[in-house]
PDB file of C-alpha atoms in Angstrom:
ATOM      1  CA  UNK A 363      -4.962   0.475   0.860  1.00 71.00           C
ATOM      2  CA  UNK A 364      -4.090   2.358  -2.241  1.00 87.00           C
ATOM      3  CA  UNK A 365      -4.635   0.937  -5.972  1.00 95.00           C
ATOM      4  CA  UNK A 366      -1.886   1.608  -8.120  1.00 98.00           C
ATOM      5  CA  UNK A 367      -2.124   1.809 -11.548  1.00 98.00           C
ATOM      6  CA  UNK A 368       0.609  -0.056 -14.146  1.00 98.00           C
ATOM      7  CA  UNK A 369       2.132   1.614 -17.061  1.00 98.00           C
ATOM      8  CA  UNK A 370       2.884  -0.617 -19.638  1.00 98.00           C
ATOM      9  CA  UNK A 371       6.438   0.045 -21.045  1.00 98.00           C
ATOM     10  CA  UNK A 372       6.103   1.569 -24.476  1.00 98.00           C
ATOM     11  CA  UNK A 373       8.908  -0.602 -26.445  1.00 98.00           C
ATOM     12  CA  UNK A 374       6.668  -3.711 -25.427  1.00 98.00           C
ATOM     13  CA  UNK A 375       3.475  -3.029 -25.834  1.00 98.00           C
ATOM     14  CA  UNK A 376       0.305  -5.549 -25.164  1.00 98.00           C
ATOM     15  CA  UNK A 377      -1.866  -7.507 -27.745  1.00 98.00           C
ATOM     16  CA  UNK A 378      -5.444  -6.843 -25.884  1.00 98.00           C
ATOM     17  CA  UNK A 379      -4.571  -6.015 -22.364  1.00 98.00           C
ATOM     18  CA  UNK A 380      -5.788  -2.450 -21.677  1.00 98.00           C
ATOM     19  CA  UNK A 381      -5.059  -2.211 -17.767  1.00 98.00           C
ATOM     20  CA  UNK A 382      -3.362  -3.380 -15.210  1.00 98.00           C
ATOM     21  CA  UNK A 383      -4.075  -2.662 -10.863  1.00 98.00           C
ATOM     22  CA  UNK A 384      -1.954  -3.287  -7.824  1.00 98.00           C
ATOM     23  CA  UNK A 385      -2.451  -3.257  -4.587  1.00 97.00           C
ATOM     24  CA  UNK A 386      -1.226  -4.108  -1.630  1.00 96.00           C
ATOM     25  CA  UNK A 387      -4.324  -5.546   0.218  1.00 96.00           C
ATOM     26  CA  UNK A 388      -3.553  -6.059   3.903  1.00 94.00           C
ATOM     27  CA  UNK A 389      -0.390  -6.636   6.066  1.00 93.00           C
ATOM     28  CA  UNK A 390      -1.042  -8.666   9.397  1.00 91.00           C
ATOM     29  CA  UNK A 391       0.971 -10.668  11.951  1.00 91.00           C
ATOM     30  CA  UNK A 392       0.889 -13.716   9.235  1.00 94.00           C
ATOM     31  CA  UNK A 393       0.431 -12.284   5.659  1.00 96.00           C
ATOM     32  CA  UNK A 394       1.050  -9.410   3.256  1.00 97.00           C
ATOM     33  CA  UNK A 395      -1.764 -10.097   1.019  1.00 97.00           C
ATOM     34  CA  UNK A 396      -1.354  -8.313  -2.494  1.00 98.00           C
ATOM     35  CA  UNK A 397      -3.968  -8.176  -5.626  1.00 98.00           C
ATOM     36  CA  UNK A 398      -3.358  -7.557  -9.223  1.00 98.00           C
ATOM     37  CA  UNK A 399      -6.409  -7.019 -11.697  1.00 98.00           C
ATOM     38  CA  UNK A 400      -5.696  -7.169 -15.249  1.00 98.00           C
ATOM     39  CA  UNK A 401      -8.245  -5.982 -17.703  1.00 98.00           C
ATOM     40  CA  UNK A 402      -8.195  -7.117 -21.588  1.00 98.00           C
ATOM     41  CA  UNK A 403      -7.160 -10.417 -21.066  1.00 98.00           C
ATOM     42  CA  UNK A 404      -8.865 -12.200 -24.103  1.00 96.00           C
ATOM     43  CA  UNK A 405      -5.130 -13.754 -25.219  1.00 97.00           C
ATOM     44  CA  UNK A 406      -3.338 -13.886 -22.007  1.00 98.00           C
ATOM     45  CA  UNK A 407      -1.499 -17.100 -21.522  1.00 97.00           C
ATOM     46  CA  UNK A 408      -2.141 -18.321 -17.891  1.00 97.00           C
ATOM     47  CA  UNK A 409       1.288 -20.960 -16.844  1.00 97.00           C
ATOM     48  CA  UNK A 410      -0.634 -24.371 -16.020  1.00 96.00           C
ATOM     49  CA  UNK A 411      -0.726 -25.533 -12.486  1.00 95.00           C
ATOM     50  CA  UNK A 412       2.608 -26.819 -11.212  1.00 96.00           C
ATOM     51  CA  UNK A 413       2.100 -27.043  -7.630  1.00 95.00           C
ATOM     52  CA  UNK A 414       3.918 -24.965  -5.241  1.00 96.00           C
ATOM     53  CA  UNK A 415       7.710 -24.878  -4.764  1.00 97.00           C
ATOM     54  CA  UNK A 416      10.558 -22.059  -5.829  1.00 98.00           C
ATOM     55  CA  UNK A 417      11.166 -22.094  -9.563  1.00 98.00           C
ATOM     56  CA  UNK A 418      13.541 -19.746 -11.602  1.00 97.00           C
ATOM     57  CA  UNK A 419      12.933 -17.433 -14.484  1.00 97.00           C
ATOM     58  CA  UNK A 420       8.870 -17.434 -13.756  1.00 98.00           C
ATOM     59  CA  UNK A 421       9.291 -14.024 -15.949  1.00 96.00           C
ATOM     60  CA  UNK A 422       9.432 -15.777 -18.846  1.00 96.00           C
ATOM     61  CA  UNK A 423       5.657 -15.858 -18.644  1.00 98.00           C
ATOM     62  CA  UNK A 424       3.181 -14.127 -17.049  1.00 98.00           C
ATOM     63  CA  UNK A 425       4.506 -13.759 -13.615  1.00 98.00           C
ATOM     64  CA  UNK A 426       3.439 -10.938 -10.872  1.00 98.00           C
ATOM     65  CA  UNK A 427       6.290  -8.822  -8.530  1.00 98.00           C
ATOM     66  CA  UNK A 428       6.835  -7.524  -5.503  1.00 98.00           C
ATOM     67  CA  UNK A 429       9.901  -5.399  -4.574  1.00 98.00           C
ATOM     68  CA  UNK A 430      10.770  -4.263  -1.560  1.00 98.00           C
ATOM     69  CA  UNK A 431      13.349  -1.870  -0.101  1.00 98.00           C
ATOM     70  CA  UNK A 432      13.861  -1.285   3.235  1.00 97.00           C
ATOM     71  CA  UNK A 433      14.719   2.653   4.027  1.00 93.00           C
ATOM     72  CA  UNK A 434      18.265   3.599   4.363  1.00 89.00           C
ATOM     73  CA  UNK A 435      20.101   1.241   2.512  1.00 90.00           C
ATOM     74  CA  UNK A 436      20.764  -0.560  -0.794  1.00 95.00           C
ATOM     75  CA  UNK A 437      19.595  -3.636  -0.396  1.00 97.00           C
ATOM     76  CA  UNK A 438      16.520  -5.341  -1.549  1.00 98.00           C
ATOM     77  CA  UNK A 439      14.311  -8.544  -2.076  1.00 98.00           C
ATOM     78  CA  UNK A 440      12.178  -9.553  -4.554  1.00 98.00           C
ATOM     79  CA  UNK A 441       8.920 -12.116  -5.003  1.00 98.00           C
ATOM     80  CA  UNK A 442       8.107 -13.286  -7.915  1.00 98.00           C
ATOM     81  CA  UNK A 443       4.418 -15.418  -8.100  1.00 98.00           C
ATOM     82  CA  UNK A 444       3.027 -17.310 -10.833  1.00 98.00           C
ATOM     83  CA  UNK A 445      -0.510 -18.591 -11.538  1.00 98.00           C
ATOM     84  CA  UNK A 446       1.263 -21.750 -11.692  1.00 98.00           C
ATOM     85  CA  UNK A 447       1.542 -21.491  -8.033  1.00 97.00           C
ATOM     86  CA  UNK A 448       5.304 -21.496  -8.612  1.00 98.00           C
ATOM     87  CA  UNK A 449       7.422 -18.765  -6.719  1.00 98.00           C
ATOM     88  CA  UNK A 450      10.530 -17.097  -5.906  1.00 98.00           C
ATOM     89  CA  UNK A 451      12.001 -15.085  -3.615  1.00 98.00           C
ATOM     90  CA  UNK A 452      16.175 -13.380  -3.662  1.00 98.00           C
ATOM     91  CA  UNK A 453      17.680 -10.587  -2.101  1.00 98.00           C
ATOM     92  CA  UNK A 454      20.007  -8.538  -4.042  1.00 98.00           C
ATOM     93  CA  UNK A 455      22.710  -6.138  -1.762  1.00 97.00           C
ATOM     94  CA  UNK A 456      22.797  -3.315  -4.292  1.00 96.00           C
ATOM     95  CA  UNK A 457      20.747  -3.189  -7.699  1.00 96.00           C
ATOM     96  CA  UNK A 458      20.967  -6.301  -9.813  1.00 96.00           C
ATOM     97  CA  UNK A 459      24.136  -8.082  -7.510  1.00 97.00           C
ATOM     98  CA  UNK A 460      24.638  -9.799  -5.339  1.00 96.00           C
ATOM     99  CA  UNK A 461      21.541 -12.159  -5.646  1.00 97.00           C
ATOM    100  CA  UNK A 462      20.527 -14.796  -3.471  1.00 98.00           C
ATOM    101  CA  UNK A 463      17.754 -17.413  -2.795  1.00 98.00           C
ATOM    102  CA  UNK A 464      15.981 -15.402   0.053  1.00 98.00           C
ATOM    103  CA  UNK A 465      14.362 -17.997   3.138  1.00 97.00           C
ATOM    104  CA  UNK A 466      10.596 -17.966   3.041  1.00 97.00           C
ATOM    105  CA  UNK A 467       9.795 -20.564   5.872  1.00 95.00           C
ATOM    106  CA  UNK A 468       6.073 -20.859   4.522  1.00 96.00           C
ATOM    107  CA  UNK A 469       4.710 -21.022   0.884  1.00 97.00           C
ATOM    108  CA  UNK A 470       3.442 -17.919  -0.520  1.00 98.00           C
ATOM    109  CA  UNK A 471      -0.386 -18.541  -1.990  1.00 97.00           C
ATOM    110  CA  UNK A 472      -1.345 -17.378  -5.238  1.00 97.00           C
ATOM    111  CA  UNK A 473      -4.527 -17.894  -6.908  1.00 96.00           C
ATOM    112  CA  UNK A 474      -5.688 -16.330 -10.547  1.00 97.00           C
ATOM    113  CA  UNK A 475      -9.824 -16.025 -11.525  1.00 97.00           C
ATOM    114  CA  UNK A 476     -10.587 -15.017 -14.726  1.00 95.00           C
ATOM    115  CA  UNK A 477     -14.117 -13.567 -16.048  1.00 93.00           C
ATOM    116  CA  UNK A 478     -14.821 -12.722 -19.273  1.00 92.00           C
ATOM    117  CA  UNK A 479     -12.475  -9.977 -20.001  1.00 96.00           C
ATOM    118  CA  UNK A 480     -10.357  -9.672 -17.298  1.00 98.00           C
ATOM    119  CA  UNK A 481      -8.247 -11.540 -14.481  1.00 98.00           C
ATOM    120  CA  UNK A 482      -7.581 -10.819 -10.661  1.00 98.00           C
ATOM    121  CA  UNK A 483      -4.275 -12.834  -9.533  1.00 98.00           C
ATOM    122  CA  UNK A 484      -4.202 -12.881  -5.579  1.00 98.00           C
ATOM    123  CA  UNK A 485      -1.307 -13.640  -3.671  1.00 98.00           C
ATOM    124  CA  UNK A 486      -0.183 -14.151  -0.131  1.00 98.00           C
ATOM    125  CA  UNK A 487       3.554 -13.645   0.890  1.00 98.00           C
ATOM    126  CA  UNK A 488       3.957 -15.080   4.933  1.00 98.00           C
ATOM    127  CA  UNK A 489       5.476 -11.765   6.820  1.00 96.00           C
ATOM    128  CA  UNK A 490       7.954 -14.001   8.114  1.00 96.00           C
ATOM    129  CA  UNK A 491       9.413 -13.299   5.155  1.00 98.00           C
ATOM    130  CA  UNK A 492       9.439  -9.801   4.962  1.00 97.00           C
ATOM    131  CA  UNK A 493      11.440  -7.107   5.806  1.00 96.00           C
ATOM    132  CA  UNK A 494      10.194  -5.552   9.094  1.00 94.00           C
ATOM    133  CA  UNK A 495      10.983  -2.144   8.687  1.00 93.00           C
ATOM    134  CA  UNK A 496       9.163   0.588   6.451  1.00 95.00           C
ATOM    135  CA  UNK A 497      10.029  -0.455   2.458  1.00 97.00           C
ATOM    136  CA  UNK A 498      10.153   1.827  -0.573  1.00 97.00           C
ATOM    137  CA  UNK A 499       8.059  -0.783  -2.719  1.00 98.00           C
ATOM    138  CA  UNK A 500       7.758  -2.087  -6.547  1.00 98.00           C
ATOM    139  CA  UNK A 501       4.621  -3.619  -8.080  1.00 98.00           C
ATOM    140  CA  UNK A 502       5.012  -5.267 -11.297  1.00 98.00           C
ATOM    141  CA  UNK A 503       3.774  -7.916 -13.407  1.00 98.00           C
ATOM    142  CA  UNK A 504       4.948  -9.406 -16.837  1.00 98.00           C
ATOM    143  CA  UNK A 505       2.026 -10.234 -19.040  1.00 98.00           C
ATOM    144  CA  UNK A 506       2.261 -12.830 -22.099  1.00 98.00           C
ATOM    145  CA  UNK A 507      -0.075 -13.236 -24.512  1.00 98.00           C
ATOM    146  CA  UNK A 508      -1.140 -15.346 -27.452  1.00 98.00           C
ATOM    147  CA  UNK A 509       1.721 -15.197 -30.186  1.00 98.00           C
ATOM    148  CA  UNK A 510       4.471 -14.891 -27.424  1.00 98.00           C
ATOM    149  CA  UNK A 511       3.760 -11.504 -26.913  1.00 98.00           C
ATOM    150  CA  UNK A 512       5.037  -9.865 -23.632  1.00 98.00           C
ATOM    151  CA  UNK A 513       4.808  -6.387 -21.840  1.00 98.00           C
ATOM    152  CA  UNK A 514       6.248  -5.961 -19.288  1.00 98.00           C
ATOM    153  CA  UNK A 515       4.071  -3.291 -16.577  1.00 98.00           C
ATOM    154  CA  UNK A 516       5.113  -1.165 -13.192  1.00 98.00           C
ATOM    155  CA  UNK A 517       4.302   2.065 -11.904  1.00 98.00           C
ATOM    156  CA  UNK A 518       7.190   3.235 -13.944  1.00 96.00           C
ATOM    157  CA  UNK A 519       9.486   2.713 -16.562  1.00 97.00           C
ATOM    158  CA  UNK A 520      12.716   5.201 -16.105  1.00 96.00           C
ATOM    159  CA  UNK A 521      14.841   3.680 -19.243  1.00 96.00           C
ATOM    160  CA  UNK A 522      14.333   2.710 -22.492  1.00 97.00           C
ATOM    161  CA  UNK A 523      13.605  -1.160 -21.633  1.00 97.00           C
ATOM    162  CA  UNK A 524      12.397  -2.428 -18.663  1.00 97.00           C
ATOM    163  CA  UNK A 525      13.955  -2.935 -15.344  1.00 98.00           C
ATOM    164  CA  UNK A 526      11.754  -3.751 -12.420  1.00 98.00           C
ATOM    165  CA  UNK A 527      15.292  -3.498 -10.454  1.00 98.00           C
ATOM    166  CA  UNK A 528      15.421   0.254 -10.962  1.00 97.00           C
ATOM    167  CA  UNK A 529      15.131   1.930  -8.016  1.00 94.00           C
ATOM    168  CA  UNK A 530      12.928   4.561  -9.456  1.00 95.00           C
ATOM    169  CA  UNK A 531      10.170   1.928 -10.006  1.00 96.00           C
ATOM    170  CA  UNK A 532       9.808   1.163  -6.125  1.00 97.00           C
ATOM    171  CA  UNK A 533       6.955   4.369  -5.205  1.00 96.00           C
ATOM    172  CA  UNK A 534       4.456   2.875  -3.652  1.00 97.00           C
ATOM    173  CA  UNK A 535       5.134   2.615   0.453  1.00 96.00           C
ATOM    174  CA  UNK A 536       4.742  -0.596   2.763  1.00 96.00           C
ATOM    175  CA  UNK A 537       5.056   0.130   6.482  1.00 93.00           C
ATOM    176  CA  UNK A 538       6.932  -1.422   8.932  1.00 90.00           C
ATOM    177  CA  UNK A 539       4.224  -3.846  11.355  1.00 85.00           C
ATOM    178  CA  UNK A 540       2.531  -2.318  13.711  1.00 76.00           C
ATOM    179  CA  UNK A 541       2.706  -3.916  17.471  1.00 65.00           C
ATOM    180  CA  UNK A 542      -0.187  -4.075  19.842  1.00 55.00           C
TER     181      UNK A 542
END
């Protein structure tokens, strides 16, 4: 599948963080497995281990996101996944409203290595969970670092602060599931 790469938005820009990756890894019958690979991380703040289970506001840290937008409408959902192994999930009928807790009926898995000067943060979203139809998509992380910096990255920034709701921000492509 394709990489994507992340543009930083340029009113929050990042301590030591020079790059940031997406991809969307594989879609089968049970997973949509996605990877992130952040290079520069010498001050990134990694949340502690919490366990699994939904949990607000996971943007307040460093937090990775997955939009997705099924074709021909205006509604949306979006994942949020922490290295804490915290995670959320809403659907939102037009851009920004009408939010709402959105079922996942298994645990997404996330897991975040680090090497010397970079991180890869894995996750796993069940496809339960997903919309089955073809999905304008959004890849974006927020990134904190030492000091309480944050920048906030996606494959574009349209405005001058971020939104990862904009729809202009969802151009990468995930295709409906195949049947055999």
């Amino acid at each position: 599948m394709e990489t994507h790469e992340l543009e930083a938005h340029t009113a929050y820009p990042p301590l030591e963080v020079t790059s940031v990756a997406a991809r969307i890894v594989s879609r089968d019958e049970n997973w949509l497995r996605l990877r992130w690979r952040i290079e520069g991380t010498g001050k990134l703040v990694v949340p502690p281990f919490a366990g699994k289970g939904r949990a607000d506001e996971l943007w307040r840290t460093t937090c990775f996101e997955l939009f997705l937008k099924p074709e021909g409408g205006e509604a949306y959902c979006e994942f949020n996944l922490s290295p804490s192994e915290r995670w959320a999930a809403y659907d939102f009928s037009t851009q920004r409203d009408g939010m709402e807790n959105r079922p996942v009926p298994r645990e997404p898995e996330c897991t975040m290595r680090q090497g010397s000067s970079f991180a890869v943060f894995d996750a796993a979203i069940p496809a339960a969970a997903l919309p089955q139809q073809d999905c304008a998509a959004g890849l974006t992380c927020v990134l904190e670092e030492e000091g309480g910096i944050k920048s906030f990255w996606a494959l574009c920034h349209p405005g001058d602060q971020p939104d990862f709701h904009d729809p202009a921000c969802f151009t990468a492509r995930l295709a409906a599931p195949t049947t055999a």
